[in-house]
Coordinates of N, CA and C and ligand atoms in Angstrom, one line a residue:
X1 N 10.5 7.4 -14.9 CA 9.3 7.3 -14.0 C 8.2 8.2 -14.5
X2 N 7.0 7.6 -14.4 CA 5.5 8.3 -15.0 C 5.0 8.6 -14.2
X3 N 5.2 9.5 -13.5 CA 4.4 10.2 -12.7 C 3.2 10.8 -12.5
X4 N 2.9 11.0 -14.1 CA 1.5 11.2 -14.5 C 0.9 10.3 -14.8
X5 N 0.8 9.4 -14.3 CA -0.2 8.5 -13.8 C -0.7 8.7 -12.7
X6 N -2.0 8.3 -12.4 CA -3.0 8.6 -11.0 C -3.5 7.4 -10.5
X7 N -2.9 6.5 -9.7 CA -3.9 5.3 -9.8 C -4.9 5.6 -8.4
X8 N -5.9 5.3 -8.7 CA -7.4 6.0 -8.2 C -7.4 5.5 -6.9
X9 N -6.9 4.2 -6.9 CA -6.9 2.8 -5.7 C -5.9 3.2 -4.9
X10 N -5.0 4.2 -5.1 CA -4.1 4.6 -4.0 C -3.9 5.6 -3.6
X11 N -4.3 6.4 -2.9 CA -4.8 8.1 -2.3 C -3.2 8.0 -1.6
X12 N -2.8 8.8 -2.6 CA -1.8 9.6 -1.2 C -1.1 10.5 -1.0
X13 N -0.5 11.3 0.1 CA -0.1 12.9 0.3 C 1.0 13.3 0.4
X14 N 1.9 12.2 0.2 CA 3.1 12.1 0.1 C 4.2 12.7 -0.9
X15 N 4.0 14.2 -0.9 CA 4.6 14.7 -2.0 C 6.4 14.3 -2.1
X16 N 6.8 14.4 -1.5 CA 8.5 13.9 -0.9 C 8.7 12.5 -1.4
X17 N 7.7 11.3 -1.9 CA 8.1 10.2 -2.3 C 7.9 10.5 -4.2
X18 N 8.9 10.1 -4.5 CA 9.8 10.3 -5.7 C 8.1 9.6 -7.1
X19 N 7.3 8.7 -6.0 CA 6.6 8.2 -7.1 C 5.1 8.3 -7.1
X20 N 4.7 9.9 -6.1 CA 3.3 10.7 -6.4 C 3.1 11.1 -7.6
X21 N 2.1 10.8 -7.6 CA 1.7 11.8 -8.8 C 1.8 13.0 -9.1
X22 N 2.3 13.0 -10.4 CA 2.0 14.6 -10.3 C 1.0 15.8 -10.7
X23 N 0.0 14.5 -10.5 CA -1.8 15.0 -11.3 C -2.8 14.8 -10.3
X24 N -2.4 15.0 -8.8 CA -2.9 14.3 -7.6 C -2.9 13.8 -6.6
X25 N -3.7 13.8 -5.6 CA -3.1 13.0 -4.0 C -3.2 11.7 -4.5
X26 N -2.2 11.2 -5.4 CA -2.6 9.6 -5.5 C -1.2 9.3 -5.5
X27 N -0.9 7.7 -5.8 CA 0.8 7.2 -6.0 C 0.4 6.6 -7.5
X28 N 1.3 6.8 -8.2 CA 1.7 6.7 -9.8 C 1.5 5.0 -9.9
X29 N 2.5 4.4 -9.1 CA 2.3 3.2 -9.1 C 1.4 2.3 -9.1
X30 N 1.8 0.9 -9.9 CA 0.6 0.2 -10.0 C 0.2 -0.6 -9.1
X31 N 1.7 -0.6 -7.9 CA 0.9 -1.5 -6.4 C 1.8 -1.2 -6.0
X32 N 1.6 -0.9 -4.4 CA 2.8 -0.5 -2.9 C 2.8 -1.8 -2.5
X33 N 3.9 -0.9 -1.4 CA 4.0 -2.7 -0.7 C 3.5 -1.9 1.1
X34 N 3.1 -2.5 1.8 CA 2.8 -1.8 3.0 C 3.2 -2.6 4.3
X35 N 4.0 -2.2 4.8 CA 4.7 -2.6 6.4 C 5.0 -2.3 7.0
X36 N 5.3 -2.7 8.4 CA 5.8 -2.3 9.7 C 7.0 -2.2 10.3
X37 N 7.5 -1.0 11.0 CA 8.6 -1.1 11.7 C 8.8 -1.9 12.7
X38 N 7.7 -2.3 13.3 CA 7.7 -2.7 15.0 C 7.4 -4.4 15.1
X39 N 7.8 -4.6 15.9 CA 7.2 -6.1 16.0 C 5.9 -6.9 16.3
X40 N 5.2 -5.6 17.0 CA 3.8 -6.4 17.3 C 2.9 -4.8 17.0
X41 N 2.7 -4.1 15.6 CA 2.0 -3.2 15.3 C 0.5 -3.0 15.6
X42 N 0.1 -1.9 16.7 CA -1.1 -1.6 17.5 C -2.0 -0.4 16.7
X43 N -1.1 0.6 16.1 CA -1.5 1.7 16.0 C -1.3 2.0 14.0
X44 N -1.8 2.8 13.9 CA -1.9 3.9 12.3 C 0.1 3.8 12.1
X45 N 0.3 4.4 13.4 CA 1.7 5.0 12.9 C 2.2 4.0 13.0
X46 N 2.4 2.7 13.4 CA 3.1 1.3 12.8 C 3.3 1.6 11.7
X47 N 2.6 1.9 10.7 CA 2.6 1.1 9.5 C 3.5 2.4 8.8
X48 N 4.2 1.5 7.3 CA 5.0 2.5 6.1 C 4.6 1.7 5.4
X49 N 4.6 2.7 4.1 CA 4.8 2.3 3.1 C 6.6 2.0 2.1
X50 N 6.6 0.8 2.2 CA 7.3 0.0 2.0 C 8.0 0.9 0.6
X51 N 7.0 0.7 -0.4 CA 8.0 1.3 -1.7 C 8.0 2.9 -1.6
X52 N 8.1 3.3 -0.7 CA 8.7 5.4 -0.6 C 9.7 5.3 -0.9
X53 N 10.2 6.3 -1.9 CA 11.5 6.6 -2.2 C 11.5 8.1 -2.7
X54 N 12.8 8.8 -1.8 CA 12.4 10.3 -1.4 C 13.0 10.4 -2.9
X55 N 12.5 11.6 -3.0 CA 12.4 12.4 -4.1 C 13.9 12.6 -4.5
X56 N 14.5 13.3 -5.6 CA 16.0 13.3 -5.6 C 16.1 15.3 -6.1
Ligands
SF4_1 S1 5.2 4.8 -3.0 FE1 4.0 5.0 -1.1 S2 4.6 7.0 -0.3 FE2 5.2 6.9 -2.4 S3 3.5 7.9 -3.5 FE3 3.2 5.7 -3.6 S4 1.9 5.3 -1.8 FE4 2.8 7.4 -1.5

């Protein structure tokens, strides 16, 4: 995993997911996936990010 990659289009602070950067508040990857726990999402905190994967 390249984690020194920065992709600009994805801000994020997520140091605990295995595929932050390590050059940055950004995600390495070249696209998330983003979804919901809940069935009818209202709020911010509905939403995850789909491809987190904790750190090892
Ligand atoms: S996969 Fe999601 S949580 Fe992990 S660094 Fe990328 S945007 Fe952040």
């Amino acid at each position: 995993m390249n984690t020194e990659h920065a992709n600009k289009n994805i801000a994020c602070t997520i140091t605990n997911c295995k595929y932050h950067s390590c050059c940055g508040d950004y995600c390495s990857l070249e696209h998330i996936r983003i979804g919901t726990h809940e069935a009818n999402p209202t709020q911010k905190s509905c939403t995850d990010c789909e491809s987190f994967e904790l750190k090892a």
